[in-house]
Amino acid sequence: MGFTDGLPAQPAEPGLPEIVVDARTRGFLWPGGPIGGREFAEARHSLFDGAFTWPVMTARRSALDYNIATLARFADRHGLAFAPHAKTTMSPQLVRAQLDAGAWGVTAATPGQVLVHRSFGVPRVLLANEIFDRGALGWLAGEIGRFDFLCFADSIEGVRVLDEMAGDVPFRVLVELGHPGGRTGCRDHDELLAVARAAQEARGTELAGVAGYEGTHHEAAGVRGFLRDLARAARTLAPQVAGPIVVSAGGSSWFDLVAEELAPLTEEPGATVLLRSGAYIAHDDGYYREHTPYNRLEGELRPALEVWAQVLSVPEPGLVLVGMGKRDVPHDIHLPFPRAVRRGGRGPAEPLSGVTVVTVQDQHAYLDGDAGLRPGDLVSFGLSHPCTAFDKWRVIPVVDDDDVVIDLINTCF
């Protein structure tokens, strides 16, 4: 089954937003009246038959399906629950696909993201962050009786605001462990135990477990050491937790070590180890290609995103200007990677080498080299860091392996 099979884009299934294409939908050449997403997809446009304008970002269905199934199998094989970090895509269709594949729920980064996920019916959300937003806490206090919600705390002040804003149902708290030089999280076990004690004693909070983020370590030894500290904290806190403990970790670079170090905790009756990988779903041609655990494990993840853009000018030897810029592609870690070319915008795609993106401006990319590129050629670019790719596109065409558009997904950033 495909990742959106049975999930209509138009009209929307209850809880899923309706997708509409019109002249304001970037990447789509649709000057007429609005058309529903399902109707558009049923036309089975080729990406190159005139229904799109450049640049446009696409998502390849076969890669998305493969990656979702791969991580679902990984989590199941290691006895982990999976709460994929939906900040990567903020796409209700892709969230639903991961839930359908067996995900426990989803992870969010902000209260606003929790609100979005609740708006299309996600039954379990982990807010993997501290929260002090009293307006959001007021809404959550009235909502958490209708869904499962957990959040982080790394300070007594954080527990105090949760306690003050709680309603009839207490906020379930994972105390966050950090490390010196890292991001959020208690810096040592004494501090963590003090926050845990505050969460345990407050009327408006319930101590549910412990969490951490290992991705601020950049070497395996540091990751292992941190995860072992997290496991030790979990064993210390387990007798104090109301019910079976929840332990959460895991980005998309070290989930193999998360499984090795934390899966033994699931031998305790009812204990849940909750993996939070998010970028895995789209993978990439840059950062995650370099850092995926499948460089150490048997198997692979597949890059699902690419941007097609048009050569606008070759004003001097060795310089190619393409109509693609900071509004269209991620540029925070690596610049895009030229992969293929359709000469004159027509004919089959040919592998492309000998050119490199060296600069992106708002609407232009500068390519060094030429590879015979001429104005009017269409170039395909692989991307680095999907978390800063999805947020640039409101509606994304989903293509099959022949670049026929078979569905649309939308994002809610």
Short mmCIF file of C-alpha atoms in Angstrom, two decimals, residues 24-287:
data_model
loop_
_atom_site.label_atom_id
_atom_site.label_comp_id
_atom_site.label_asym_id
_atom_site.label_seq_id
_atom_site.Cartn_x
_atom_site.Cartn_y
_atom_site.Cartn_z
CA ARG A 24 -0.96 31.19 -5.60
CA THR A 25 0.41 27.65 -5.21
CA ARG A 26 4.14 27.95 -5.78
CA GLY A 27 5.61 25.61 -8.36
CA PHE A 28 2.24 24.91 -9.99
CA LEU A 29 1.37 26.59 -13.31
CA TRP A 30 -2.36 26.88 -12.64
CA PRO A 31 -3.72 30.23 -13.86
CA GLY A 32 -7.38 29.18 -13.85
CA GLY A 33 -9.77 28.69 -10.96
CA PRO A 34 -8.88 26.61 -7.90
CA ILE A 35 -8.80 22.83 -8.22
CA GLY A 36 -8.91 20.27 -5.44
CA GLY A 37 -5.79 18.30 -4.72
CA ARG A 38 -7.39 14.93 -5.45
CA GLU A 39 -8.71 16.10 -8.81
CA PHE A 40 -5.31 17.51 -9.72
CA ALA A 41 -3.54 14.29 -8.76
CA GLU A 42 -6.04 12.12 -10.66
CA ALA A 43 -5.02 13.88 -13.89
CA ARG A 44 -1.59 12.17 -13.57
CA HIS A 45 0.40 15.09 -14.93
CA SER A 46 3.99 14.49 -15.82
CA LEU A 47 6.20 16.88 -13.94
CA PHE A 48 7.31 18.14 -17.36
CA ASP A 49 4.02 18.44 -19.28
CA GLY A 50 3.36 22.11 -18.57
CA ALA A 51 1.44 21.93 -15.27
CA PHE A 52 4.43 23.15 -13.25
CA THR A 53 6.76 26.11 -13.25
CA TRP A 54 10.32 26.30 -12.00
CA PRO A 55 11.63 25.83 -9.42
CA VAL A 56 9.52 23.09 -7.88
CA MET A 57 10.30 20.60 -5.11
CA THR A 58 9.00 17.03 -5.41
CA ALA A 59 8.78 14.10 -3.03
CA ARG A 60 9.29 10.59 -4.43
CA ARG A 61 6.67 8.18 -3.20
CA SER A 62 8.80 5.04 -3.45
CA ALA A 63 11.50 6.59 -1.23
CA LEU A 64 9.01 7.88 1.35
CA ASP A 65 7.28 4.50 1.54
CA TYR A 66 10.59 2.68 1.79
CA ASN A 67 11.95 4.91 4.55
CA ILE A 68 8.75 4.73 6.61
CA ALA A 69 8.74 0.94 6.39
CA THR A 70 12.47 0.72 7.17
CA LEU A 71 12.26 2.68 10.44
CA ALA A 72 9.05 0.92 11.46
CA ARG A 73 10.86 -2.41 11.09
CA PHE A 74 13.91 -1.10 12.93
CA ALA A 75 11.85 0.07 15.90
CA ASP A 76 9.85 -3.13 16.01
CA ARG A 77 12.95 -5.33 15.80
CA HIS A 78 14.50 -3.57 18.79
CA GLY A 79 11.34 -3.33 20.88
CA LEU A 80 11.20 0.47 20.62
CA ALA A 81 8.10 2.62 20.38
CA PHE A 82 8.37 5.22 17.63
CA ALA A 83 7.26 8.85 17.85
CA PRO A 84 8.71 10.36 14.65
CA HIS A 85 9.61 14.01 14.97
CA ALA A 86 7.00 15.73 12.83
CA LYS A 87 8.87 19.06 12.85
CA THR A 88 10.69 17.75 9.77
CA THR A 89 7.67 17.71 7.48
CA MET A 90 4.71 19.20 9.38
CA SER A 91 2.68 17.35 6.77
CA PRO A 92 -0.59 15.77 7.94
CA GLN A 93 -0.46 13.19 5.15
CA LEU A 94 3.04 12.06 6.12
CA VAL A 95 2.16 12.06 9.81
CA ARG A 96 -0.84 9.86 9.05
CA ALA A 97 1.33 7.54 6.98
CA GLN A 98 3.72 7.04 9.89
CA LEU A 99 0.85 6.41 12.31
CA ASP A 100 -0.58 3.87 9.87
CA ALA A 101 2.83 2.16 9.84
CA GLY A 102 2.61 1.65 13.60
CA ALA A 103 4.04 4.81 15.15
CA TRP A 104 3.11 5.34 18.81
CA GLY A 105 2.32 8.99 18.08
CA VAL A 106 4.40 11.96 16.96
CA THR A 107 6.96 14.32 18.44
CA ALA A 108 6.54 18.09 18.28
CA ALA A 109 9.02 20.90 18.95
CA THR A 110 6.66 23.75 19.90
CA PRO A 111 3.20 24.20 21.41
CA GLY A 112 2.04 25.51 18.03
CA GLN A 113 3.04 22.22 16.43
CA VAL A 114 1.09 20.32 19.09
CA LEU A 115 -1.96 22.40 18.18
CA VAL A 116 -1.52 21.58 14.49
CA HIS A 117 -1.26 17.85 15.17
CA ARG A 118 -4.33 17.90 17.38
CA SER A 119 -6.24 19.74 14.65
CA PHE A 120 -5.98 16.69 12.45
CA GLY A 121 -6.57 14.17 15.17
CA VAL A 122 -3.17 12.84 16.26
CA PRO A 123 -3.92 10.82 19.42
CA ARG A 124 -0.48 11.02 21.12
CA VAL A 125 2.03 13.86 21.08
CA LEU A 126 5.38 14.21 22.83
CA LEU A 127 6.49 17.84 23.11
CA ALA A 128 10.26 17.32 23.10
CA ASN A 129 10.95 20.68 24.63
CA GLU A 130 10.43 22.79 27.71
CA ILE A 131 7.23 24.86 27.81
CA PHE A 132 6.58 28.17 29.60
CA ASP A 133 3.89 29.54 27.25
CA ARG A 134 0.95 30.15 29.59
CA GLY A 135 -1.51 30.66 26.77
CA ALA A 136 -0.61 27.31 25.24
CA LEU A 137 -0.59 25.64 28.65
CA GLY A 138 -4.08 26.93 29.29
CA TRP A 139 -5.28 25.29 26.07
CA LEU A 140 -3.38 22.09 26.82
CA ALA A 141 -4.81 21.89 30.34
CA GLY A 142 -8.28 21.65 28.85
CA GLU A 143 -7.24 19.29 26.05
CA ILE A 144 -5.06 16.62 27.64
CA GLY A 145 -8.02 14.63 28.88
CA ARG A 146 -8.73 13.92 25.19
CA PHE A 147 -5.27 12.80 24.06
CA ASP A 148 -1.98 11.49 25.44
CA PHE A 149 0.51 14.28 26.00
CA LEU A 150 4.01 14.33 27.44
CA CYS A 151 6.47 17.22 27.70
CA PHE A 152 10.00 17.90 28.89
CA ALA A 153 11.17 19.82 31.94
CA ASP A 154 14.76 20.60 32.89
CA SER A 155 14.20 23.06 35.73
CA ILE A 156 12.15 23.51 38.87
CA GLU A 157 10.80 26.70 37.27
CA GLY A 158 9.50 24.60 34.38
CA VAL A 159 7.74 22.22 36.74
CA ARG A 160 6.30 25.15 38.69
CA VAL A 161 4.62 26.73 35.64
CA LEU A 162 3.18 23.35 34.61
CA ASP A 163 1.82 22.91 38.12
CA GLU A 164 0.26 26.38 38.16
CA MET A 165 -1.44 25.93 34.78
CA ALA A 166 -2.64 22.34 35.18
CA GLY A 167 -6.31 21.51 35.08
CA ASP A 168 -8.02 18.36 36.29
CA VAL A 169 -5.51 16.11 34.50
CA PRO A 170 -1.85 16.58 35.50
CA PHE A 171 0.84 17.22 32.89
CA ARG A 172 2.98 14.12 32.34
CA VAL A 173 6.62 15.14 32.48
CA LEU A 174 9.83 13.62 31.16
CA VAL A 175 12.76 15.18 32.99
CA GLU A 176 15.37 16.07 30.40
CA LEU A 177 19.02 15.12 30.80
CA GLY A 178 21.56 17.21 28.94
CA HIS A 179 25.34 17.52 29.02
CA PRO A 180 27.86 20.35 29.34
CA GLY A 181 28.12 22.23 26.06
CA GLY A 182 24.92 20.64 24.80
CA ARG A 183 21.44 22.04 24.33
CA THR A 184 18.67 21.96 26.94
CA GLY A 185 18.58 19.43 29.76
CA CYS A 186 19.85 19.07 33.32
CA ARG A 187 23.65 19.13 33.38
CA ASP A 188 24.13 16.50 36.08
CA HIS A 189 22.22 13.78 37.90
CA ASP A 190 21.74 15.77 41.10
CA GLU A 191 20.00 18.52 39.16
CA LEU A 192 17.92 15.94 37.29
CA LEU A 193 16.84 14.27 40.52
CA ALA A 194 15.83 17.62 41.99
CA VAL A 195 13.62 18.39 38.99
CA ALA A 196 12.18 14.87 39.10
CA ARG A 197 11.37 15.29 42.78
CA ALA A 198 9.58 18.57 42.04
CA ALA A 199 7.55 16.90 39.27
CA GLN A 200 6.68 14.01 41.55
CA GLU A 201 5.53 16.22 44.41
CA ALA A 202 3.55 18.86 42.50
CA ARG A 203 -0.21 18.46 42.26
CA GLY A 204 -0.33 19.48 38.60
CA THR A 205 2.45 17.24 37.24
CA GLU A 206 3.09 13.55 37.04
CA LEU A 207 6.60 12.18 36.69
CA ALA A 208 6.53 9.91 33.62
CA GLY A 209 10.20 9.31 32.93
CA VAL A 210 13.36 10.78 31.46
CA ALA A 211 14.52 11.95 28.04
CA GLY A 212 17.56 13.34 26.28
CA TYR A 213 19.01 14.31 22.92
CA GLU A 214 22.24 12.62 21.95
CA GLY A 215 22.72 14.53 18.68
CA THR A 216 24.75 17.33 20.28
CA HIS A 217 27.56 14.80 20.62
CA HIS A 218 29.41 14.32 17.35
CA GLU A 219 31.39 11.14 18.02
CA ALA A 220 30.15 7.65 18.84
CA ALA A 221 32.00 7.51 22.16
CA GLY A 222 30.30 10.67 23.40
CA VAL A 223 26.91 9.44 22.23
CA ARG A 224 27.35 6.10 23.99
CA GLY A 225 28.47 7.77 27.18
CA PHE A 226 25.47 10.10 27.16
CA LEU A 227 23.02 7.27 26.46
CA ARG A 228 24.50 5.24 29.29
CA ASP A 229 24.00 8.22 31.60
CA LEU A 230 20.41 8.41 30.38
CA ALA A 231 19.87 4.70 31.06
CA ARG A 232 21.34 5.10 34.54
CA ALA A 233 19.00 8.02 35.20
CA ALA A 234 16.07 5.92 34.00
CA ARG A 235 16.90 3.09 36.38
CA THR A 236 17.23 5.57 39.25
CA LEU A 237 13.91 7.25 38.50
CA ALA A 238 11.89 4.13 37.66
CA PRO A 239 10.73 3.49 41.27
CA GLN A 240 9.50 7.10 41.53
CA VAL A 241 7.51 7.15 38.28
CA ALA A 242 3.74 6.91 38.29
CA GLY A 243 3.30 3.70 36.27
CA PRO A 244 5.78 2.18 33.80
CA ILE A 245 8.63 4.51 32.89
CA VAL A 246 8.99 6.26 29.52
CA VAL A 247 12.52 6.89 28.24
CA SER A 248 13.01 8.91 25.05
CA ALA A 249 15.98 9.72 22.81
CA GLY A 250 17.02 9.52 19.22
CA GLY A 251 17.46 11.78 16.22
CA SER A 252 18.25 10.46 12.75
CA SER A 253 22.04 10.11 13.12
CA TRP A 254 22.49 7.73 16.08
CA PHE A 255 19.32 5.65 16.42
CA ASP A 256 21.39 2.47 16.16
CA LEU A 257 23.25 3.40 19.34
CA VAL A 258 19.98 4.42 21.00
CA ALA A 259 18.71 0.90 20.33
CA GLU A 260 21.89 -0.73 21.62
CA GLU A 261 22.08 1.30 24.83
CA LEU A 262 18.42 1.84 25.73
CA ALA A 263 16.51 -1.17 24.38
CA PRO A 264 17.56 -3.28 27.43
CA LEU A 265 15.39 -0.97 29.54
CA THR A 266 12.33 -2.50 27.90
CA GLU A 267 13.00 -5.69 29.85
CA GLU A 268 11.33 -3.93 32.78
CA PRO A 269 7.57 -4.66 32.72
CA GLY A 270 5.72 -1.95 30.80
CA ALA A 271 8.75 0.27 30.21
CA THR A 272 8.66 2.23 26.95
CA VAL A 273 11.71 3.45 25.04
CA LEU A 274 10.47 6.10 22.65
CA LEU A 275 12.55 6.87 19.55
CA ARG A 276 12.10 10.36 18.04
CA SER A 277 13.84 10.27 14.62
CA GLY A 278 12.27 12.66 12.10
CA ALA A 279 14.52 13.54 9.15
CA TYR A 280 14.81 9.85 8.22
CA ILE A 281 11.51 10.01 6.32
CA ALA A 282 12.99 12.08 3.49
CA HIS A 283 16.68 11.38 4.15
CA ASP A 284 18.87 13.53 1.85
CA ASP A 285 21.89 13.77 -0.44
CA GLY A 286 24.07 15.64 2.04
CA TYR A 287 24.15 15.73 5.82
#
